[in-house]
Amino acid sequence: MLDWKWVRENKDRVKEALQKRNMDENFLEELFGIDENRRALQKEVDELKSRKNQLSKNVGMWKKEGKDIQSLLEEIEDISEKIETLDEKLKEAEKIWEEKLLFLPNIPHHTVPVGKSEEDNPEIRRWGTPRQFDFSPRAHFEIGEELGILDFERGAKIASSRFTVLKRAGALLERALINFMLDLHTREHHYTEVFTPFLVNTRTMTGTGQLPKFYDDLYHCQDDLHLIPTAEVPVTNLHAGEILSEEDLPLYYVAYSACFRREAGSYGKDVRGLIRQHQFNKVELVKFAHPERSYEELETLVHDAERVLQLLGLPYRVVALCTADLGFSAAKTYDIEVWIPSQGRYREISSCSNFEDFQARRANIRFRTAGGKIAYVHTLNGSGLAVGRTLVAILENYQEKDGTVVIPEALRPYMHGLDRIIPSIEVR
């Protein structure tokens, strides 16, 4: 969340930021109205309590002087009743204000390009050249079904649409990608691997900004637990409520997790295949950084994610998200988009973001400077990478005319030496 004192002192800047995000500026006015009501109630309660304290002192003085204190006692009782009534109103106003404040998005960094939609996201760089096929490349779902490694029908049967069963070399490829990514980030990029729960509580979801705003996008369980949409949620909250040491920063974590998203409002988009699933695997990179160096850390985070695609030989590009396309909690985001031959375009495979202290304030993650000052850390995360979409890119970019799929050399040690996926003769 944002520092409300800073928001009040920079109302025009916040208003401008919301306009650049294509967000209704009336929300901010509503928030200020609730705050004014809350502050007015607080002032009235404080004045009444001050009056009550003075009257209580007078009771003792009047007793010593032999004066009748009945009128004082009656006024004190009357004030006490008013305070009790106003306290209830104040609690309700505080609750409404705190809930509304959680819907106020982060302020875009000054380097974020201004735009009205994803069409305004500028390209930063490209790597690799899309392959020129001497045949018409097929979509990954056609390839996967022909090879007998993707079973969409049975996935829907045992769960619902947008769930898939991976079989044989498909399951092996998924596992190989996970292990390859984890090994790369721990050995070459020096991240600490963690394996966290796939279920987290409401406090944890709120800490990273998924709740309350994105309630409809999540799967909710009993006992105040929710299925995670990304490992960002549990990993960022590892240090919730803690005060870290300045010399410990930056902290790097990498985690594999299954991810669960209802994809509310996305019906009709990528209905077929693995691009938009309700359950998918991802390897996530999370950083806790010193505020003065967080944007340097963002650049290295992007390069760490890019390295996966480079080793796999998959063409991609990096774009900077404009203000209107920026995520709710992010101050700045780069998307990495991999080339998908069947669609003839690049598709997102990783988002790398700097949240500055937005999440740290919500989760109360701080650090102590060498001088003893307490400050909020900056949090960052990015996919390193989305495993299902990487599998999609491999199937499509490495497909052959005879229906087989070549395994990228970097993955072969993880594929039991398999260098090519061939159609299965097993009955499907």
CSV table of C-alpha atoms in Angstrom, one decimal:
chain,number,residue,atom,x,y,z
A,1,MET,CA,0.0,0.0,0.0
A,2,LEU,CA,1.0,3.6,-0.2
A,3,ASP,CA,2.1,5.8,2.7
A,4,TRP,CA,-1.2,7.7,3.3
A,5,LYS,CA,0.7,10.7,4.7
A,6,TRP,CA,2.6,10.9,1.5
A,7,VAL,CA,-0.6,10.6,-0.5
A,8,ARG,CA,-2.2,13.5,1.3
A,9,GLU,CA,0.9,15.6,0.7
A,10,ASN,CA,1.0,14.6,-2.9
A,11,LYS,CA,-2.6,14.4,-3.9
A,12,ASP,CA,-2.1,16.0,-7.4
A,13,ARG,CA,0.7,13.6,-8.2
A,14,VAL,CA,-1.4,10.6,-7.1
A,15,LYS,CA,-4.4,11.9,-9.1
A,16,GLU,CA,-2.2,12.2,-12.2
A,17,ALA,CA,-0.8,8.7,-11.7
A,18,LEU,CA,-4.4,7.2,-11.5
A,19,GLN,CA,-5.3,9.1,-14.7
A,20,LYS,CA,-2.3,7.5,-16.5
A,21,ARG,CA,-3.4,4.1,-15.2
A,22,ASN,CA,-6.8,4.8,-16.8
A,23,MET,CA,-8.4,4.6,-13.3
A,24,ASP,CA,-11.4,6.6,-12.2
A,25,GLU,CA,-10.0,9.6,-10.3
A,26,ASN,CA,-13.3,9.8,-8.3
A,27,PHE,CA,-12.0,6.8,-6.3
A,28,LEU,CA,-9.3,9.1,-4.8
A,29,GLU,CA,-11.8,11.8,-4.0
A,30,GLU,CA,-14.0,9.1,-2.3
A,31,LEU,CA,-11.0,7.9,-0.3
A,32,PHE,CA,-10.2,11.4,0.8
A,33,GLY,CA,-13.8,12.0,1.8
A,34,ILE,CA,-13.7,8.8,4.0
A,35,ASP,CA,-10.4,10.0,5.5
A,36,GLU,CA,-11.8,13.4,6.3
A,37,ASN,CA,-14.8,11.8,8.1
A,38,ARG,CA,-12.5,9.5,10.0
A,39,ARG,CA,-10.2,12.4,11.0
A,40,ALA,CA,-13.2,14.5,12.1
A,41,LEU,CA,-14.6,11.7,14.2
A,42,GLN,CA,-11.1,11.2,15.8
A,43,LYS,CA,-10.8,14.9,16.6
A,44,GLU,CA,-14.2,14.9,18.2
A,45,VAL,CA,-13.4,11.8,20.3
A,46,ASP,CA,-10.1,13.3,21.4
A,47,GLU,CA,-11.7,16.6,22.4
A,48,LEU,CA,-14.4,14.7,24.4
A,49,LYS,CA,-11.8,12.6,26.1
A,50,SER,CA,-9.7,15.7,27.0
A,51,ARG,CA,-12.9,17.3,28.4
A,52,LYS,CA,-13.6,14.1,30.4
A,53,ASN,CA,-10.1,14.0,31.8
A,54,GLN,CA,-10.3,17.6,32.9
A,55,LEU,CA,-13.7,17.0,34.5
A,56,SER,CA,-12.3,14.0,36.3
A,57,LYS,CA,-9.5,16.1,37.8
A,58,ASN,CA,-12.1,18.7,38.8
A,59,VAL,CA,-14.0,16.0,40.7
A,60,GLY,CA,-11.0,15.5,43.0
A,61,MET,CA,-10.5,19.2,43.4
A,62,TRP,CA,-14.1,19.9,44.2
A,63,LYS,CA,-14.3,17.1,46.8
A,64,LYS,CA,-11.3,18.7,48.6
A,65,GLU,CA,-13.0,22.0,48.5
A,66,GLY,CA,-16.3,20.5,49.7
A,67,LYS,CA,-18.2,21.4,46.6
A,68,ASP,CA,-21.2,19.5,45.1
A,69,ILE,CA,-19.8,17.2,42.4
A,70,GLN,CA,-23.1,15.9,41.1
A,71,SER,CA,-23.1,18.1,38.0
A,72,LEU,CA,-19.6,17.0,37.2
A,73,LEU,CA,-20.5,13.4,37.4
A,74,GLU,CA,-23.6,13.8,35.3
A,75,GLU,CA,-21.5,15.6,32.6
A,76,ILE,CA,-18.8,12.9,32.7
A,77,GLU,CA,-21.5,10.2,32.3
A,78,ASP,CA,-23.0,12.1,29.4
A,79,ILE,CA,-19.6,12.5,27.7
A,80,SER,CA,-18.8,8.9,28.3
A,81,GLU,CA,-21.9,7.9,26.4
A,82,LYS,CA,-21.1,10.2,23.6
A,83,ILE,CA,-17.5,8.8,23.4
A,84,GLU,CA,-18.8,5.2,23.3
A,85,THR,CA,-21.2,6.1,20.4
A,86,LEU,CA,-18.5,8.0,18.5
A,87,ASP,CA,-15.9,5.2,19.1
A,88,GLU,CA,-18.2,2.8,17.3
A,89,LYS,CA,-18.6,5.2,14.4
A,90,LEU,CA,-14.8,5.7,14.4
A,91,LYS,CA,-14.1,2.0,14.3
A,92,GLU,CA,-16.5,1.6,11.3
A,93,ALA,CA,-15.0,4.6,9.5
A,94,GLU,CA,-11.4,3.2,10.1
A,95,LYS,CA,-12.5,-0.2,8.8
A,96,ILE,CA,-14.0,1.3,5.6
A,97,TRP,CA,-11.0,3.5,5.1
A,98,GLU,CA,-8.5,0.7,5.6
A,99,GLU,CA,-10.4,-1.5,3.2
A,100,LYS,CA,-10.7,1.2,0.5
A,101,LEU,CA,-7.0,2.1,0.9
A,102,LEU,CA,-6.1,-1.5,-0.1
A,103,PHE,CA,-7.7,-0.8,-3.6
A,104,LEU,CA,-5.3,2.2,-4.2
A,105,PRO,CA,-2.7,1.0,-6.8
A,106,ASN,CA,1.0,1.7,-6.7
A,107,ILE,CA,2.4,4.9,-8.3
A,108,PRO,CA,4.3,4.2,-11.6
A,109,HIS,CA,8.0,4.9,-11.6
A,110,HIS,CA,8.9,8.1,-13.6
A,111,THR,CA,10.5,5.9,-16.3
A,112,VAL,CA,7.3,4.0,-17.1
A,113,PRO,CA,6.0,5.0,-20.5
A,114,VAL,CA,2.6,6.6,-20.6
A,115,GLY,CA,0.1,4.7,-22.7
A,116,LYS,CA,-3.6,3.7,-22.9
A,117,SER,CA,-3.3,0.0,-23.6
A,118,GLU,CA,-0.8,-2.9,-24.2
A,119,GLU,CA,-0.4,-1.6,-27.8
A,120,ASP,CA,1.6,1.3,-26.3
A,121,ASN,CA,4.2,-1.0,-24.6
A,122,PRO,CA,7.6,-0.1,-26.2
A,123,GLU,CA,9.9,-2.8,-27.3
A,124,ILE,CA,13.3,-2.7,-25.5
A,125,ARG,CA,15.2,-5.4,-27.2
A,126,ARG,CA,15.0,-8.7,-29.1
A,127,TRP,CA,17.1,-11.9,-29.0
A,128,GLY,CA,17.2,-14.6,-31.6
A,129,THR,CA,15.6,-14.8,-35.0
A,130,PRO,CA,12.3,-16.6,-35.5
A,131,ARG,CA,12.8,-19.8,-37.5
A,132,GLN,CA,11.7,-19.9,-41.1
A,133,PHE,CA,9.8,-23.2,-41.7
A,134,ASP,CA,9.7,-25.0,-45.0
A,135,PHE,CA,6.2,-26.2,-43.9
A,136,SER,CA,3.2,-24.7,-42.2
A,137,PRO,CA,4.0,-24.8,-38.4
A,138,ARG,CA,1.2,-26.3,-36.3
A,139,ALA,CA,-0.1,-25.2,-32.9
A,140,HIS,CA,1.3,-26.8,-29.8
A,141,PHE,CA,-2.0,-28.5,-28.9
A,142,GLU,CA,-2.1,-30.2,-32.3
A,143,ILE,CA,1.5,-31.3,-31.9
A,144,GLY,CA,0.9,-32.5,-28.4
A,145,GLU,CA,-2.1,-34.6,-29.2
A,146,GLU,CA,-0.5,-36.2,-32.2
A,147,LEU,CA,2.5,-37.1,-30.1
A,148,GLY,CA,0.3,-38.5,-27.4
A,149,ILE,CA,1.8,-36.2,-24.7
A,150,LEU,CA,-1.0,-33.8,-24.1
A,151,ASP,CA,-4.5,-35.0,-23.1
A,152,PHE,CA,-7.0,-32.2,-23.0
A,153,GLU,CA,-10.0,-34.4,-23.0
A,154,ARG,CA,-9.1,-36.4,-19.9
A,155,GLY,CA,-8.0,-33.2,-18.2
A,156,ALA,CA,-11.5,-31.8,-18.7
A,157,LYS,CA,-13.1,-35.1,-17.6
A,158,ILE,CA,-11.3,-35.3,-14.3
A,159,ALA,CA,-11.5,-31.5,-13.6
A,160,SER,CA,-12.9,-29.1,-16.1
A,161,SER,CA,-11.9,-27.2,-19.2
A,162,ARG,CA,-8.5,-25.6,-19.0
A,163,PHE,CA,-7.0,-28.5,-17.1
A,164,THR,CA,-4.6,-30.8,-19.0
A,165,VAL,CA,-3.0,-34.2,-18.4
A,166,LEU,CA,0.6,-34.4,-19.5
A,167,LYS,CA,1.8,-37.9,-20.4
A,168,ARG,CA,5.1,-39.7,-21.1
A,169,ALA,CA,7.6,-37.3,-22.8
A,170,GLY,CA,5.2,-34.4,-22.1
A,171,ALA,CA,5.3,-35.0,-18.4
A,172,LEU,CA,9.0,-35.6,-18.5
A,173,LEU,CA,9.6,-32.4,-20.4
A,174,GLU,CA,7.5,-30.4,-17.9
A,175,ARG,CA,9.6,-31.9,-15.0
A,176,ALA,CA,12.9,-31.3,-17.0
A,177,LEU,CA,12.0,-27.6,-17.5
A,178,ILE,CA,11.4,-27.1,-13.8
A,179,ASN,CA,14.6,-28.8,-12.7
A,180,PHE,CA,16.6,-27.0,-15.5
A,181,MET,CA,15.3,-23.6,-14.4
A,182,LEU,CA,15.9,-24.3,-10.7
A,183,ASP,CA,19.4,-25.5,-11.3
A,184,LEU,CA,20.2,-22.5,-13.5
A,185,HIS,CA,19.0,-19.9,-11.0
A,186,THR,CA,20.6,-21.5,-8.0
A,187,ARG,CA,23.9,-22.4,-9.5
A,188,GLU,CA,24.5,-19.6,-12.1
A,189,HIS,CA,22.5,-16.8,-10.6
A,190,HIS,CA,22.9,-17.7,-6.9
A,191,TYR,CA,19.3,-17.7,-5.7
A,192,THR,CA,18.3,-19.6,-2.6
A,193,GLU,CA,15.8,-22.3,-3.4
A,194,VAL,CA,12.7,-22.6,-1.2
A,195,PHE,CA,9.6,-24.8,-1.5
A,196,THR,CA,6.6,-23.1,0.0
A,197,PRO,CA,2.9,-24.1,0.6
A,198,PHE,CA,0.5,-23.9,-2.3
A,199,LEU,CA,-2.2,-22.7,0.2
A,200,VAL,CA,-1.9,-19.4,2.1
A,201,ASN,CA,-4.0,-17.4,4.4
A,202,THR,CA,-5.8,-14.2,3.8
A,203,ARG,CA,-3.2,-12.1,5.5
A,204,THR,CA,-0.5,-13.5,3.1
A,205,MET,CA,-2.7,-12.8,0.0
A,206,THR,CA,-3.3,-9.3,1.2
A,207,GLY,CA,0.4,-8.7,1.8
A,208,THR,CA,1.3,-9.0,-1.9
A,209,GLY,CA,-1.8,-7.3,-3.2
A,210,GLN,CA,-3.9,-10.2,-4.5
A,211,LEU,CA,-6.6,-9.5,-1.9
A,212,PRO,CA,-9.0,-7.9,-1.7
A,213,LYS,CA,-8.8,-6.5,-5.3
A,214,PHE,CA,-8.4,-9.8,-7.2
A,215,TYR,CA,-10.8,-11.9,-5.1
A,216,ASP,CA,-12.7,-13.2,-8.1
A,217,ASP,CA,-9.5,-14.5,-9.8
A,218,LEU,CA,-8.6,-16.8,-6.9
A,219,TYR,CA,-9.6,-20.2,-5.7
A,220,HIS,CA,-10.8,-20.1,-2.1
A,221,CYS,CA,-10.8,-23.0,0.3
A,222,GLN,CA,-11.9,-23.5,3.9
A,223,ASP,CA,-10.1,-22.5,7.1
A,224,ASP,CA,-9.1,-19.1,5.7
A,225,LEU,CA,-6.9,-20.6,3.0
A,226,HIS,CA,-6.5,-19.8,-0.7
A,227,LEU,CA,-4.7,-21.6,-3.6
A,228,ILE,CA,-1.8,-19.5,-4.7
A,229,PRO,CA,-1.8,-17.8,-8.1
A,230,THR,CA,2.0,-17.7,-8.1
A,231,ALA,CA,4.9,-18.5,-5.7
A,232,GLU,CA,5.4,-14.7,-5.4
A,233,VAL,CA,2.8,-14.8,-2.7
A,234,PRO,CA,4.2,-17.2,-0.2
A,235,VAL,CA,7.9,-16.4,-0.9
A,236,THR,CA,7.5,-12.6,-0.5
A,237,ASN,CA,5.7,-13.2,2.7
A,238,LEU,CA,8.5,-15.3,4.1
A,239,HIS,CA,9.7,-12.1,5.8
A,240,ALA,CA,6.3,-10.6,6.6
A,241,GLY,CA,6.4,-8.7,9.9
A,242,GLU,CA,10.2,-9.0,10.1
A,243,ILE,CA,13.0,-6.5,10.4
A,244,LEU,CA,16.0,-7.6,8.2
A,245,SER,CA,19.5,-6.4,8.5
A,246,GLU,CA,20.9,-4.0,5.9
A,247,GLU,CA,23.9,-6.2,5.3
A,248,ASP,CA,21.7,-9.1,4.4
A,249,LEU,CA,20.3,-7.2,1.4
A,250,PRO,CA,19.7,-8.1,-1.3
A,251,LEU,CA,18.1,-11.5,-0.7
A,252,TYR,CA,17.4,-13.7,-3.7
A,253,TYR,CA,14.9,-16.6,-3.6
A,254,VAL,CA,13.7,-19.0,-6.3
A,255,ALA,CA,10.8,-21.3,-5.9
A,256,TYR,CA,8.9,-23.8,-8.0
A,257,SER,CA,5.1,-24.0,-7.5
A,258,ALA,CA,1.9,-25.0,-9.1
A,259,CYS,CA,-0.3,-22.0,-9.7
A,260,PHE,CA,-4.0,-21.7,-9.7
A,261,ARG,CA,-6.1,-19.0,-11.4
A,262,ARG,CA,-9.8,-18.9,-12.2
A,263,GLU,CA,-9.0,-16.6,-15.2
A,264,ALA,CA,-12.2,-14.7,-14.4
A,265,GLY,CA,-13.2,-12.5,-17.4
A,266,SER,CA,-10.8,-14.2,-19.8
A,267,TYR,CA,-13.4,-16.5,-21.5
A,268,GLY,CA,-12.8,-16.8,-25.2
A,269,LYS,CA,-9.1,-16.1,-24.8
A,270,ASP,CA,-6.7,-19.0,-25.7
A,271,VAL,CA,-9.5,-21.5,-25.1
A,272,ARG,CA,-7.4,-24.3,-26.7
A,273,GLY,CA,-4.1,-25.4,-25.4
A,274,LEU,CA,-1.7,-24.5,-22.6
A,275,ILE,CA,-1.5,-20.8,-22.9
A,276,ARG,CA,-4.2,-20.0,-20.4
A,277,GLN,CA,-4.8,-22.8,-17.8
A,278,HIS,CA,-6.5,-22.8,-14.4
A,279,GLN,CA,-3.5,-24.8,-13.1
A,280,PHE,CA,0.0,-24.5,-14.3
A,281,ASN,CA,3.6,-24.7,-13.1
A,282,LYS,CA,6.0,-21.8,-12.7
A,283,VAL,CA,9.5,-21.1,-11.4
A,284,GLU,CA,9.4,-17.8,-9.6
A,285,LEU,CA,12.3,-15.4,-8.8
A,286,VAL,CA,11.8,-13.0,-5.7
A,287,LYS,CA,14.2,-10.3,-4.5
A,288,PHE,CA,14.3,-8.2,-1.3
A,289,ALA,CA,16.4,-5.2,-2.1
A,290,HIS,CA,17.7,-1.9,-0.6
A,291,PRO,CA,15.6,1.0,-1.9
A,292,GLU,CA,18.6,2.7,-3.4
A,293,ARG,CA,19.5,-0.3,-5.6
A,294,SER,CA,16.1,-1.9,-6.4
A,295,TYR,CA,16.1,-0.7,-10.0
A,296,GLU,CA,19.6,-2.2,-10.6
A,297,GLU,CA,18.1,-5.4,-9.2
A,298,LEU,CA,15.2,-5.2,-11.6
A,299,GLU,CA,17.5,-5.1,-14.6
A,300,THR,CA,19.5,-8.2,-13.4
A,301,LEU,CA,16.2,-10.0,-12.6
A,302,VAL,CA,15.1,-9.5,-16.2
A,303,HIS,CA,18.5,-10.8,-17.5
A,304,ASP,CA,18.2,-13.9,-15.2
A,305,ALA,CA,14.9,-14.7,-16.7
A,306,GLU,CA,16.1,-14.1,-20.2
A,307,ARG,CA,19.0,-16.5,-19.7
A,308,VAL,CA,16.5,-19.4,-19.6
A,309,LEU,CA,15.3,-18.6,-23.1
A,310,GLN,CA,18.8,-18.0,-24.4
A,311,LEU,CA,20.0,-21.4,-23.3
A,312,LEU,CA,16.9,-23.0,-24.8
A,313,GLY,CA,17.4,-21.2,-28.1
A,314,LEU,CA,14.0,-19.6,-28.1
A,315,PRO,CA,13.6,-16.2,-29.8
A,316,TYR,CA,12.0,-13.5,-27.6
A,317,ARG,CA,11.7,-9.8,-27.0
A,318,VAL,CA,11.5,-7.6,-23.9
A,319,VAL,CA,8.9,-4.9,-23.6
A,320,ALA,CA,8.3,-2.2,-21.0
A,321,LEU,CA,4.7,-2.0,-19.7
A,322,CYS,CA,3.1,1.3,-20.1
A,323,THR,CA,1.1,3.0,-17.3
A,324,ALA,CA,-2.3,1.6,-18.4
A,325,ASP,CA,-1.0,-2.0,-18.7
A,326,LEU,CA,1.0,-1.9,-15.4
A,327,GLY,CA,-0.1,-4.4,-12.7
A,328,PHE,CA,-1.9,-3.1,-9.6
A,329,SER,CA,1.1,-3.5,-7.2
A,330,ALA,CA,3.9,-2.7,-9.6
A,331,ALA,CA,5.9,0.5,-9.9
A,332,LYS,CA,7.6,-0.8,-13.1
A,333,THR,CA,7.4,-4.0,-15.1
A,334,TYR,CA,9.2,-5.6,-18.0
A,335,ASP,CA,7.5,-8.4,-19.9
A,336,ILE,CA,9.5,-11.1,-21.7
A,337,GLU,CA,7.6,-12.4,-24.7
A,338,VAL,CA,8.6,-15.6,-26.5
A,339,TRP,CA,8.0,-16.3,-30.2
A,340,ILE,CA,5.0,-18.6,-30.9
A,341,PRO,CA,5.2,-19.7,-34.6
A,342,SER,CA,1.6,-20.8,-35.0
A,343,GLN,CA,0.4,-17.4,-33.9
A,344,GLY,CA,3.1,-15.5,-35.7
A,345,ARG,CA,3.7,-13.3,-32.7
A,346,TYR,CA,5.4,-13.0,-29.3
A,347,ARG,CA,3.5,-14.0,-26.2
A,348,GLU,CA,4.2,-13.2,-22.6
A,349,ILE,CA,6.3,-15.8,-20.7
A,350,SER,CA,7.5,-13.7,-17.8
A,351,SER,CA,6.7,-10.4,-16.1
A,352,CYS,CA,9.5,-8.9,-14.0
A,353,SER,CA,8.4,-6.1,-11.6
A,354,ASN,CA,9.7,-3.8,-9.0
A,355,PHE,CA,7.0,-3.0,-6.4
A,356,GLU,CA,9.2,-0.6,-4.4
A,357,ASP,CA,7.8,-0.6,-0.9
A,358,PHE,CA,4.2,-1.2,-1.9
A,359,GLN,CA,4.1,-4.8,-0.9
A,360,ALA,CA,6.5,-4.3,2.0
A,361,ARG,CA,4.2,-1.8,3.6
A,362,ARG,CA,1.2,-4.2,3.3
A,363,ALA,CA,3.3,-7.1,4.7
A,364,ASN,CA,5.4,-5.0,7.1
A,365,ILE,CA,8.8,-6.1,5.8
A,366,ARG,CA,11.5,-3.7,7.0
A,367,PHE,CA,15.2,-3.5,7.4
A,368,ARG,CA,17.5,-1.7,9.9
A,369,THR,CA,20.2,0.5,8.4
A,370,ALA,CA,23.7,0.7,9.7
A,371,GLY,CA,22.7,3.9,11.5
A,372,GLY,CA,19.8,2.1,13.3
A,373,LYS,CA,17.0,3.6,11.2
A,374,ILE,CA,14.1,1.4,10.3
A,375,ALA,CA,12.9,1.5,6.6
A,376,TYR,CA,10.8,-0.6,4.3
A,377,VAL,CA,12.6,-2.9,1.8
A,378,HIS,CA,11.8,-3.0,-1.9
A,379,THR,CA,10.4,-6.2,-3.2
A,380,LEU,CA,10.8,-7.6,-6.8
A,381,ASN,CA,9.7,-10.7,-8.6
A,382,GLY,CA,9.5,-12.3,-12.0
A,383,SER,CA,8.8,-15.6,-13.6
A,384,GLY,CA,11.9,-17.6,-14.4
A,385,LEU,CA,9.9,-18.9,-16.3
A,386,ALA,CA,6.3,-20.0,-16.7
A,387,VAL,CA,6.8,-23.7,-17.4
A,388,GLY,CA,3.8,-24.5,-19.4
A,389,ARG,CA,4.3,-21.6,-21.8
A,390,THR,CA,8.0,-22.6,-22.2
A,391,LEU,CA,6.8,-26.1,-23.1
A,392,VAL,CA,4.5,-24.5,-25.7
A,393,ALA,CA,7.4,-22.6,-27.2
A,394,ILE,CA,9.6,-25.7,-27.4
A,395,LEU,CA,6.9,-27.8,-29.1
A,396,GLU,CA,6.2,-25.1,-31.7
A,397,ASN,CA,9.8,-23.8,-32.3
A,398,TYR,CA,11.4,-27.2,-32.4
A,399,GLN,CA,8.7,-29.1,-34.4
A,400,GLU,CA,9.7,-31.0,-37.5
A,401,LYS,CA,7.9,-31.7,-40.7
A,402,ASP,CA,7.6,-35.5,-39.8
A,403,GLY,CA,5.7,-34.6,-36.6
A,404,THR,CA,8.6,-35.1,-34.2
A,405,VAL,CA,9.9,-32.4,-31.8
A,406,VAL,CA,13.6,-31.9,-31.2
A,407,ILE,CA,14.7,-31.4,-27.6
A,408,PRO,CA,17.0,-28.3,-27.0
A,409,GLU,CA,20.5,-29.4,-26.1
A,410,ALA,CA,20.4,-27.7,-22.8
A,411,LEU,CA,17.5,-29.9,-21.7
A,412,ARG,CA,18.8,-33.3,-22.9
A,413,PRO,CA,20.6,-34.1,-19.6
A,414,TYR,CA,17.2,-33.7,-17.9
A,415,MET,CA,15.4,-35.8,-20.4
A,416,HIS,CA,17.2,-39.0,-19.7
A,417,GLY,CA,19.3,-38.4,-22.9
A,418,LEU,CA,16.2,-38.1,-25.1
A,419,ASP,CA,17.0,-35.8,-28.0
A,420,ARG,CA,13.6,-36.0,-29.8
A,421,ILE,CA,10.0,-36.7,-29.1
A,422,ILE,CA,8.4,-39.1,-31.5
A,423,PRO,CA,4.7,-40.1,-31.8
A,424,SER,CA,3.7,-42.8,-29.3
A,425,ILE,CA,2.2,-46.0,-30.5
A,426,GLU,CA,0.4,-46.5,-27.3
A,427,VAL,CA,-3.4,-46.4,-27.5
A,428,ARG,CA,-4.7,-43.0,-26.4
